[in-house]
Amino acid sequence: MPPDTWLSKINWSEDGLIPVIAQEADSGKILMVAWMNRDALKLTVEKREAVYWSRSRKKLWHKGEESGHTQKVKEIYLDCDQDVLLLMVEQTGGIACHTGRHSCFFQKLEGAEWVTVAPVIKDPDEIYTQ
Amino acid sequence: MPPDTWLSKINWSEDGLIPVIAQEADSGKILMVAWMNRDALKLTVEKREAVYWSRSRKKLWHKGEESGHTQKVKEIYLDCDQDVLLLMVEQTGGIACHTGRHSCFFQKLEGAEWVTVAPVIKDPDEIYTQ
């Protein structure tokens, strides 16, 4: 089998991207959703650390390159339509969100309001010092 | 507060959609990813059952309307960028995937191959009889 057949199985978007869910392997907590292109996914597999494609900065983004909060990738899953990836990860530092929280999903709908239900573990100013 | 302020907090895509992760509340298993528009999300909150927007059929899709495999919605979360939703659900029948599997994420990357790692619980021909 040619080495990149597994990459071609993916239904990449018109922009050549796929959304990626990062789930904490131990807790089952969903940490974040980001995007990958082919290069990002290849690098993720090679490094066994999450490398995403930053749509805002339009470049590869080795998660944790600034913050140190890398994600060790234990397992990678693809859904039935081949258009969403799921990474089972170990989150270094226990912080995935740029707000300094464990998970990006910290706003919970209560009645007709989004309520912040998770604490900031570390001030972002201390995380991103450069 | 006007009743729909919580809907306006969401960063809807240009198409007026947002991706939605359905996670099984008890097991922590990620079941599927689908899409919602404003109407779908409002109906989901009203019914406390997942109503998605089918991009292929271009209509509201009350999950389980044909299969009986509805999703009771326990909690709804929004991420830090306000552009991904997370539903904590109870999956009726234990089958979320149209292939008859528990979860849509049943293909696991092993070396350079996607390997099917979850069984078909019920034949789709028996699920979708109409």
PDB file of C-alpha atoms in Angstrom:
ATOM      1  CA  MET A   1       0.000   0.000   0.000  1.00  0.00           C
ATOM      2  CA  PRO A   2       1.401   3.438  -0.863  1.00  0.00           C
ATOM      3  CA  PRO A   3       2.306   5.199   2.366  1.00  0.00           C
ATOM      4  CA  ASP A   4      -0.257   8.017   2.085  1.00  0.00           C
ATOM      5  CA  THR A   5      -3.332   5.938   1.267  1.00  0.00           C
ATOM      6  CA  TRP A   6      -4.591   6.462   4.822  1.00  0.00           C
ATOM      7  CA  LEU A   7      -4.461  10.246   4.259  1.00  0.00           C
ATOM      8  CA  SER A   8      -6.445   9.963   1.053  1.00  0.00           C
ATOM      9  CA  LYS A   9      -9.251   8.126   2.800  1.00  0.00           C
ATOM     10  CA  ILE A  10     -10.137  11.393   4.556  1.00  0.00           C
ATOM     11  CA  ASN A  11     -12.812  13.641   3.077  1.00  0.00           C
ATOM     12  CA  TRP A  12     -10.855  16.860   3.228  1.00  0.00           C
ATOM     13  CA  SER A  13     -12.932  20.041   2.941  1.00  0.00           C
ATOM     14  CA  GLU A  14     -12.640  22.294  -0.096  1.00  0.00           C
ATOM     15  CA  ASP A  15      -9.980  24.169   1.886  1.00  0.00           C
ATOM     16  CA  GLY A  16      -8.103  20.913   2.454  1.00  0.00           C
ATOM     17  CA  LEU A  17      -8.972  20.795   6.144  1.00  0.00           C
ATOM     18  CA  ILE A  18     -10.703  18.483   8.617  1.00  0.00           C
ATOM     19  CA  PRO A  19     -12.070  19.361  12.076  1.00  0.00           C
ATOM     20  CA  VAL A  20     -10.369  17.552  14.939  1.00  0.00           C
ATOM     21  CA  ILE A  21     -11.704  16.867  18.426  1.00  0.00           C
ATOM     22  CA  ALA A  22      -9.140  16.459  21.206  1.00  0.00           C
ATOM     23  CA  GLN A  23     -10.456  14.298  24.028  1.00  0.00           C
ATOM     24  CA  GLU A  24      -8.521  13.632  27.216  1.00  0.00           C
ATOM     25  CA  ALA A  25      -7.787   9.920  27.290  1.00  0.00           C
ATOM     26  CA  ASP A  26      -7.963   9.489  31.064  1.00  0.00           C
ATOM     27  CA  SER A  27     -10.960  11.666  31.941  1.00  0.00           C
ATOM     28  CA  GLY A  28     -12.967  11.456  28.710  1.00  0.00           C
ATOM     29  CA  LYS A  29     -13.272  15.245  28.848  1.00  0.00           C
ATOM     30  CA  ILE A  30     -13.481  17.021  25.502  1.00  0.00           C
ATOM     31  CA  LEU A  31     -10.701  19.586  25.539  1.00  0.00           C
ATOM     32  CA  MET A  32     -10.981  21.482  22.264  1.00  0.00           C
ATOM     33  CA  VAL A  33     -11.770  21.414  18.573  1.00  0.00           C
ATOM     34  CA  ALA A  34      -9.245  22.576  15.987  1.00  0.00           C
ATOM     35  CA  TRP A  35      -8.371  21.894  12.344  1.00  0.00           C
ATOM     36  CA  MET A  36      -5.741  19.939  10.454  1.00  0.00           C
ATOM     37  CA  ASN A  37      -4.544  19.818   6.881  1.00  0.00           C
ATOM     38  CA  ARG A  38      -2.583  16.887   5.435  1.00  0.00           C
ATOM     39  CA  ASP A  39       0.768  18.169   6.674  1.00  0.00           C
ATOM     40  CA  ALA A  40      -0.587  18.764  10.176  1.00  0.00           C
ATOM     41  CA  LEU A  41      -1.959  15.237  10.389  1.00  0.00           C
ATOM     42  CA  LYS A  42       1.241  13.692   9.044  1.00  0.00           C
ATOM     43  CA  LEU A  43       3.291  15.634  11.583  1.00  0.00           C
ATOM     44  CA  THR A  44       0.897  14.661  14.368  1.00  0.00           C
ATOM     45  CA  VAL A  45       1.377  11.005  13.533  1.00  0.00           C
ATOM     46  CA  GLU A  46       5.159  11.378  13.267  1.00  0.00           C
ATOM     47  CA  LYS A  47       5.613  13.357  16.497  1.00  0.00           C
ATOM     48  CA  ARG A  48       2.762  11.687  18.420  1.00  0.00           C
ATOM     49  CA  GLU A  49       1.922  15.243  19.472  1.00  0.00           C
ATOM     50  CA  ALA A  50      -0.948  17.322  18.148  1.00  0.00           C
ATOM     51  CA  VAL A  51      -0.063  19.644  15.280  1.00  0.00           C
ATOM     52  CA  TYR A  52      -2.999  21.669  13.983  1.00  0.00           C
ATOM     53  CA  TRP A  53      -3.546  24.124  11.157  1.00  0.00           C
ATOM     54  CA  SER A  54      -4.283  27.592  12.472  1.00  0.00           C
ATOM     55  CA  ARG A  55      -6.977  29.066  10.259  1.00  0.00           C
ATOM     56  CA  SER A  56      -6.459  32.564  11.702  1.00  0.00           C
ATOM     57  CA  ARG A  57      -2.665  32.552  11.367  1.00  0.00           C
ATOM     58  CA  LYS A  58      -2.709  30.355   8.251  1.00  0.00           C
ATOM     59  CA  LYS A  59       0.162  28.192   9.399  1.00  0.00           C
ATOM     60  CA  LEU A  60       0.970  24.938  11.126  1.00  0.00           C
ATOM     61  CA  TRP A  61       0.502  25.171  14.869  1.00  0.00           C
ATOM     62  CA  HIS A  62       2.318  22.692  17.074  1.00  0.00           C
ATOM     63  CA  LYS A  63      -0.042  22.906  20.042  1.00  0.00           C
ATOM     64  CA  GLY A  64       1.935  23.972  23.108  1.00  0.00           C
ATOM     65  CA  GLU A  65       4.834  25.460  21.148  1.00  0.00           C
ATOM     66  CA  GLU A  66       4.454  28.691  23.135  1.00  0.00           C
ATOM     67  CA  SER A  67       2.593  27.585  26.241  1.00  0.00           C
ATOM     68  CA  GLY A  68       4.291  24.244  26.783  1.00  0.00           C
ATOM     69  CA  HIS A  69       0.815  22.692  26.889  1.00  0.00           C
ATOM     70  CA  THR A  70       1.473  20.020  24.296  1.00  0.00           C
ATOM     71  CA  GLN A  71      -0.899  17.137  23.646  1.00  0.00           C
ATOM     72  CA  LYS A  72       0.538  13.630  23.557  1.00  0.00           C
ATOM     73  CA  VAL A  73      -1.509  11.654  21.064  1.00  0.00           C
ATOM     74  CA  LYS A  74      -2.464   8.157  22.189  1.00  0.00           C
ATOM     75  CA  GLU A  75      -5.040   7.181  19.563  1.00  0.00           C
ATOM     76  CA  ILE A  76      -6.567   8.651  16.404  1.00  0.00           C
ATOM     77  CA  TYR A  77     -10.095   7.886  15.173  1.00  0.00           C
ATOM     78  CA  LEU A  78     -12.005   8.828  12.024  1.00  0.00           C
ATOM     79  CA  ASP A  79     -15.778   9.017  11.804  1.00  0.00           C
ATOM     80  CA  CYS A  80     -18.108   7.174   9.437  1.00  0.00           C
ATOM     81  CA  ASP A  81     -18.189  10.015   6.888  1.00  0.00           C
ATOM     82  CA  GLN A  82     -14.421  10.388   7.046  1.00  0.00           C
ATOM     83  CA  ASP A  83     -14.786  14.099   7.734  1.00  0.00           C
ATOM     84  CA  VAL A  84     -14.070  14.432  11.473  1.00  0.00           C
ATOM     85  CA  LEU A  85     -11.025  13.239  13.428  1.00  0.00           C
ATOM     86  CA  LEU A  86     -10.875  12.368  17.108  1.00  0.00           C
ATOM     87  CA  LEU A  87      -7.596  12.419  19.019  1.00  0.00           C
ATOM     88  CA  MET A  88      -7.274  10.723  22.382  1.00  0.00           C
ATOM     89  CA  VAL A  89      -4.633  12.790  24.132  1.00  0.00           C
ATOM     90  CA  GLU A  90      -2.725  13.372  27.317  1.00  0.00           C
ATOM     91  CA  GLN A  91      -2.830  17.106  28.018  1.00  0.00           C
ATOM     92  CA  THR A  92       0.449  18.476  29.362  1.00  0.00           C
ATOM     93  CA  GLY A  93      -0.143  20.923  32.206  1.00  0.00           C
ATOM     94  CA  GLY A  94      -3.824  20.061  32.304  1.00  0.00           C
ATOM     95  CA  ILE A  95      -4.643  23.199  30.316  1.00  0.00           C
ATOM     96  CA  ALA A  96      -5.926  23.019  26.742  1.00  0.00           C
ATOM     97  CA  CYS A  97      -7.707  26.372  26.419  1.00  0.00           C
ATOM     98  CA  HIS A  98      -6.016  29.690  25.638  1.00  0.00           C
ATOM     99  CA  THR A  99      -8.112  31.182  28.468  1.00  0.00           C
ATOM    100  CA  GLY A 100      -6.070  29.090  30.910  1.00  0.00           C
ATOM    101  CA  ARG A 101      -8.846  26.575  31.517  1.00  0.00           C
ATOM    102  CA  HIS A 102      -8.722  22.795  31.338  1.00  0.00           C
ATOM    103  CA  SER A 103     -11.187  22.608  28.449  1.00  0.00           C
ATOM    104  CA  CYS A 104     -12.491  25.085  25.892  1.00  0.00           C
ATOM    105  CA  PHE A 105     -16.067  23.979  26.647  1.00  0.00           C
ATOM    106  CA  PHE A 106     -16.548  25.956  29.842  1.00  0.00           C
ATOM    107  CA  GLN A 107     -19.760  27.827  28.965  1.00  0.00           C
ATOM    108  CA  LYS A 108     -22.895  25.932  29.931  1.00  0.00           C
ATOM    109  CA  LEU A 109     -26.412  26.813  28.858  1.00  0.00           C
ATOM    110  CA  GLU A 110     -28.542  27.359  31.941  1.00  0.00           C
ATOM    111  CA  GLY A 111     -32.017  28.592  31.049  1.00  0.00           C
ATOM    112  CA  ALA A 112     -31.346  31.327  28.514  1.00  0.00           C
ATOM    113  CA  GLU A 113     -27.810  32.138  29.621  1.00  0.00           C
ATOM    114  CA  TRP A 114     -24.308  30.851  28.983  1.00  0.00           C
ATOM    115  CA  VAL A 115     -22.730  30.455  32.396  1.00  0.00           C
ATOM    116  CA  THR A 116     -18.987  29.994  32.915  1.00  0.00           C
ATOM    117  CA  VAL A 117     -18.674  26.777  34.903  1.00  0.00           C
ATOM    118  CA  ALA A 118     -14.921  26.054  34.925  1.00  0.00           C
ATOM    119  CA  PRO A 119     -12.145  27.993  36.655  1.00  0.00           C
ATOM    120  CA  VAL A 120      -9.077  29.584  35.105  1.00  0.00           C
ATOM    121  CA  ILE A 121      -6.225  27.363  36.240  1.00  0.00           C
ATOM    122  CA  LYS A 122      -3.477  29.709  35.116  1.00  0.00           C
ATOM    123  CA  ASP A 123      -3.622  33.345  33.993  1.00  0.00           C
ATOM    124  CA  PRO A 124      -3.067  33.512  30.213  1.00  0.00           C
ATOM    125  CA  ASP A 125      -0.587  36.355  30.809  1.00  0.00           C
ATOM    126  CA  GLU A 126       1.561  33.861  32.667  1.00  0.00           C
ATOM    127  CA  ILE A 127       1.100  31.181  30.012  1.00  0.00           C
ATOM    128  CA  TYR A 128       1.967  33.311  27.000  1.00  0.00           C
ATOM    129  CA  THR A 129       4.918  35.350  28.156  1.00  0.00           C
ATOM    130  CA  GLN A 130       6.430  36.118  24.770  1.00  0.00           C
TER     131      GLN A 130
ATOM    132  CA  MET B   1     -32.781  39.907  28.669  1.00  0.00           C
ATOM    133  CA  PRO B   2     -34.409  39.359  25.259  1.00  0.00           C
ATOM    134  CA  PRO B   3     -35.129  35.650  24.928  1.00  0.00           C
ATOM    135  CA  ASP B   4     -32.761  34.998  22.011  1.00  0.00           C
ATOM    136  CA  THR B   5     -29.650  36.743  23.322  1.00  0.00           C
ATOM    137  CA  TRP B   6     -28.119  33.354  24.096  1.00  0.00           C
ATOM    138  CA  LEU B   7     -28.510  32.379  20.418  1.00  0.00           C
ATOM    139  CA  SER B   8     -26.795  35.542  19.260  1.00  0.00           C
ATOM    140  CA  LYS B   9     -23.752  34.817  21.386  1.00  0.00           C
ATOM    141  CA  ILE B  10     -22.900  31.986  18.985  1.00  0.00           C
ATOM    142  CA  ASN B  11     -20.489  32.609  16.121  1.00  0.00           C
ATOM    143  CA  TRP B  12     -22.608  31.085  13.382  1.00  0.00           C
ATOM    144  CA  SER B  13     -20.762  30.222  10.172  1.00  0.00           C
ATOM    145  CA  GLU B  14     -21.457  32.107   6.949  1.00  0.00           C
ATOM    146  CA  ASP B  15     -24.033  29.400   6.236  1.00  0.00           C
ATOM    147  CA  GLY B  16     -25.670  30.048   9.613  1.00  0.00           C
ATOM    148  CA  LEU B  17     -24.475  26.757  11.072  1.00  0.00           C
ATOM    149  CA  ILE B  18     -22.397  25.501  13.990  1.00  0.00           C
ATOM    150  CA  PRO B  19     -20.777  22.061  14.404  1.00  0.00           C
ATOM    151  CA  VAL B  20     -22.117  20.039  17.327  1.00  0.00           C
ATOM    152  CA  ILE B  21     -20.441  17.185  19.186  1.00  0.00           C
ATOM    153  CA  ALA B  22     -22.728  14.654  20.863  1.00  0.00           C
ATOM    154  CA  GLN B  23     -21.038  12.993  23.833  1.00  0.00           C
ATOM    155  CA  GLU B  24     -22.639  10.208  25.846  1.00  0.00           C
ATOM    156  CA  ALA B  25     -23.144  11.565  29.357  1.00  0.00           C
ATOM    157  CA  ASP B  26     -22.612   8.270  31.179  1.00  0.00           C
ATOM    158  CA  SER B  27     -19.690   6.785  29.254  1.00  0.00           C
ATOM    159  CA  GLY B  28     -17.956   9.957  28.030  1.00  0.00           C
ATOM    160  CA  LYS B  29     -17.875   8.349  24.582  1.00  0.00           C
ATOM    161  CA  ILE B  30     -18.056  10.741  21.641  1.00  0.00           C
ATOM    162  CA  LEU B  31     -20.973   9.542  19.548  1.00  0.00           C
ATOM    163  CA  MET B  32     -21.085  11.803  16.511  1.00  0.00           C
ATOM    164  CA  VAL B  33     -20.628  15.262  15.073  1.00  0.00           C
ATOM    165  CA  ALA B  34     -23.426  17.035  13.213  1.00  0.00           C
ATOM    166  CA  TRP B  35     -24.582  20.590  12.499  1.00  0.00           C
ATOM    167  CA  MET B  36     -27.249  22.944  13.810  1.00  0.00           C
ATOM    168  CA  ASN B  37     -28.749  26.213  12.642  1.00  0.00           C
ATOM    169  CA  ARG B  38     -30.648  28.576  14.944  1.00  0.00           C
ATOM    170  CA  ASP B  39     -33.941  26.732  14.555  1.00  0.00           C
ATOM    171  CA  ALA B  40     -32.332  23.370  15.238  1.00  0.00           C
ATOM    172  CA  LEU B  41     -30.734  24.631  18.437  1.00  0.00           C
ATOM    173  CA  LYS B  42     -33.940  26.290  19.632  1.00  0.00           C
ATOM    174  CA  LEU B  43     -35.882  23.083  19.006  1.00  0.00           C
ATOM    175  CA  THR B  44     -33.188  21.045  20.757  1.00  0.00           C
ATOM    176  CA  VAL B  45     -33.535  23.213  23.849  1.00  0.00           C
ATOM    177  CA  GLU B  46     -37.339  23.100  23.732  1.00  0.00           C
ATOM    178  CA  LYS B  47     -37.620  19.332  23.198  1.00  0.00           C
ATOM    179  CA  ARG B  48     -34.517  18.402  25.235  1.00  0.00           C
ATOM    180  CA  GLU B  49     -33.805  16.082  22.295  1.00  0.00           C
ATOM    181  CA  ALA B  50     -31.187  16.631  19.612  1.00  0.00           C
ATOM    182  CA  VAL B  51     -32.453  18.298  16.450  1.00  0.00           C
ATOM    183  CA  TYR B  52     -29.765  18.857  13.820  1.00  0.00           C
ATOM    184  CA  TRP B  53     -29.599  20.524  10.428  1.00  0.00           C
ATOM    185  CA  SER B  54     -28.976  18.001   7.687  1.00  0.00           C
ATOM    186  CA  ARG B  55     -26.571  19.608   5.235  1.00  0.00           C
ATOM    187  CA  SER B  56     -27.187  16.902   2.634  1.00  0.00           C
ATOM    188  CA  ARG B  57     -30.982  16.972   2.842  1.00  0.00           C
ATOM    189  CA  LYS B  58     -31.065  20.700   3.675  1.00  0.00           C
ATOM    190  CA  LYS B  59     -33.707  20.324   6.354  1.00  0.00           C
ATOM    191  CA  LEU B  60     -34.169  19.970  10.085  1.00  0.00           C
ATOM    192  CA  TRP B  61     -33.381  16.478  11.267  1.00  0.00           C
ATOM    193  CA  HIS B  62     -34.844  15.318  14.558  1.00  0.00           C
ATOM    194  CA  LYS B  63     -32.255  12.657  15.307  1.00  0.00           C
ATOM    195  CA  GLY B  64     -34.003   9.298  15.688  1.00  0.00           C
ATOM    196  CA  GLU B  65     -37.140  10.334  13.812  1.00  0.00           C
ATOM    197  CA  GLU B  66     -36.778   7.248  11.591  1.00  0.00           C
ATOM    198  CA  SER B  67     -34.587   4.961  13.661  1.00  0.00           C
ATOM    199  CA  GLY B  68     -36.037   5.666  17.078  1.00  0.00           C
ATOM    200  CA  HIS B  69     -32.483   6.394  18.230  1.00  0.00           C
ATOM    201  CA  THR B  70     -33.210   9.787  19.744  1.00  0.00           C
ATOM    202  CA  GLN B  71     -30.742  11.657  21.919  1.00  0.00           C
ATOM    203  CA  LYS B  72     -31.984  13.037  25.218  1.00  0.00           C
ATOM    204  CA  VAL B  73     -30.040  16.220  25.897  1.00  0.00           C
ATOM    205  CA  LYS B  74     -28.788  16.629  29.465  1.00  0.00           C
ATOM    206  CA  GLU B  75     -26.411  19.575  29.107  1.00  0.00           C
ATOM    207  CA  ILE B  76     -25.252  21.978  26.396  1.00  0.00           C
ATOM    208  CA  TYR B  77     -21.812  23.611  26.316  1.00  0.00           C
ATOM    209  CA  LEU B  78     -20.235  26.242  24.065  1.00  0.00           C
ATOM    210  CA  ASP B  79     -16.496  26.585  23.468  1.00  0.00           C
ATOM    211  CA  CYS B  80     -14.290  29.627  24.037  1.00  0.00           C
ATOM    212  CA  ASP B  81     -14.594  30.849  20.438  1.00  0.00           C
ATOM    213  CA  GLN B  82     -18.359  30.364  20.488  1.00  0.00           C
ATOM    214  CA  ASP B  83     -18.162  28.275  17.326  1.00  0.00           C
ATOM    215  CA  VAL B  84     -18.556  24.671  18.518  1.00  0.00           C
ATOM    216  CA  LEU B  85     -21.342  23.157  20.640  1.00  0.00           C
ATOM    217  CA  LEU B  86     -21.119  20.113  22.875  1.00  0.00           C
ATOM    218  CA  LEU B  87     -24.220  18.155  23.865  1.00  0.00           C
ATOM    219  CA  MET B  88     -24.137  15.727  26.765  1.00  0.00           C
ATOM    220  CA  VAL B  89     -26.730  13.145  25.770  1.00  0.00           C
ATOM    221  CA  GLU B  90     -28.389   9.894  26.650  1.00  0.00           C
ATOM    222  CA  GLN B  91     -28.424   7.776  23.471  1.00  0.00           C
ATOM    223  CA  THR B  92     -31.655   5.805  23.030  1.00  0.00           C
ATOM    224  CA  GLY B  93     -30.964   2.276  21.819  1.00  0.00           C
ATOM    225  CA  GLY B  94     -27.235   2.733  22.342  1.00  0.00           C
ATOM    226  CA  ILE B  95     -26.776   3.373  18.617  1.00  0.00           C
ATOM    227  CA  ALA B  96     -25.807   6.806  17.288  1.00  0.00           C
ATOM    228  CA  CYS B  97     -24.252   5.867  13.934  1.00  0.00           C
ATOM    229  CA  HIS B  98     -26.190   5.201  10.725  1.00  0.00           C
ATOM    230  CA  THR B  99     -23.964   2.131  10.267  1.00  0.00           C
ATOM    231  CA  GLY B 100     -25.654   0.590  13.317  1.00  0.00           C
ATOM    232  CA  ARG B 101     -22.702   1.193  15.616  1.00  0.00           C
ATOM    233  CA  HIS B 102     -22.616   2.831  19.037  1.00  0.00           C
ATOM    234  CA  SER B 103     -20.404   5.702  17.863  1.00  0.00           C
ATOM    235  CA  CYS B 104     -19.484   7.150  14.476  1.00  0.00           C
ATOM    236  CA  PHE B 105     -15.787   7.113  15.474  1.00  0.00           C
ATOM    237  CA  PHE B 106     -15.126   3.426  14.848  1.00  0.00           C
ATOM    238  CA  GLN B 107     -12.133   3.678  12.514  1.00  0.00           C
ATOM    239  CA  LYS B 108      -8.833   3.726  14.360  1.00  0.00           C
ATOM    240  CA  LEU B 109      -5.477   4.578  12.821  1.00  0.00           C
ATOM    241  CA  GLU B 110      -3.110   1.644  13.314  1.00  0.00           C
ATOM    242  CA  GLY B 111       0.193   2.192  11.553  1.00  0.00           C
ATOM    243  CA  ALA B 112      -0.866   3.408   8.096  1.00  0.00           C
ATOM    244  CA  GLU B 113      -4.340   1.848   8.107  1.00  0.00           C
ATOM    245  CA  TRP B 114      -7.791   2.744   9.342  1.00  0.00           C
ATOM    246  CA  VAL B 115      -9.038  -0.320  11.176  1.00  0.00           C
ATOM    247  CA  THR B 116     -12.694  -0.848  12.138  1.00  0.00           C
ATOM    248  CA  VAL B 117     -12.639  -1.403  15.882  1.00  0.00           C
ATOM    249  CA  ALA B 118     -16.321  -1.377  16.882  1.00  0.00           C
ATOM    250  CA  PRO B 119     -19.040  -3.885  16.030  1.00  0.00           C
ATOM    251  CA  VAL B 120     -22.312  -3.275  14.225  1.00  0.00           C
ATOM    252  CA  ILE B 121     -24.931  -3.590  16.968  1.00  0.00           C
ATOM    253  CA  LYS B 122     -27.900  -3.644  14.631  1.00  0.00           C
ATOM    254  CA  ASP B 123     -28.064  -4.050  10.844  1.00  0.00           C
ATOM    255  CA  PRO B 124     -28.958  -0.673   9.260  1.00  0.00           C
ATOM    256  CA  ASP B 125     -31.532  -2.503   7.106  1.00  0.00           C
ATOM    257  CA  GLU B 126     -33.362  -3.340  10.324  1.00  0.00           C
ATOM    258  CA  ILE B 127     -32.988   0.185  11.697  1.00  0.00           C
ATOM    259  CA  TYR B 128     -34.245   2.045   8.636  1.00  0.00           C
ATOM    260  CA  THR B 129     -37.184   0.014   7.466  1.00  0.00           C
ATOM    261  CA  GLN B 130     -39.051   2.700   5.560  1.00  0.00           C
TER     262      GLN B 130
END
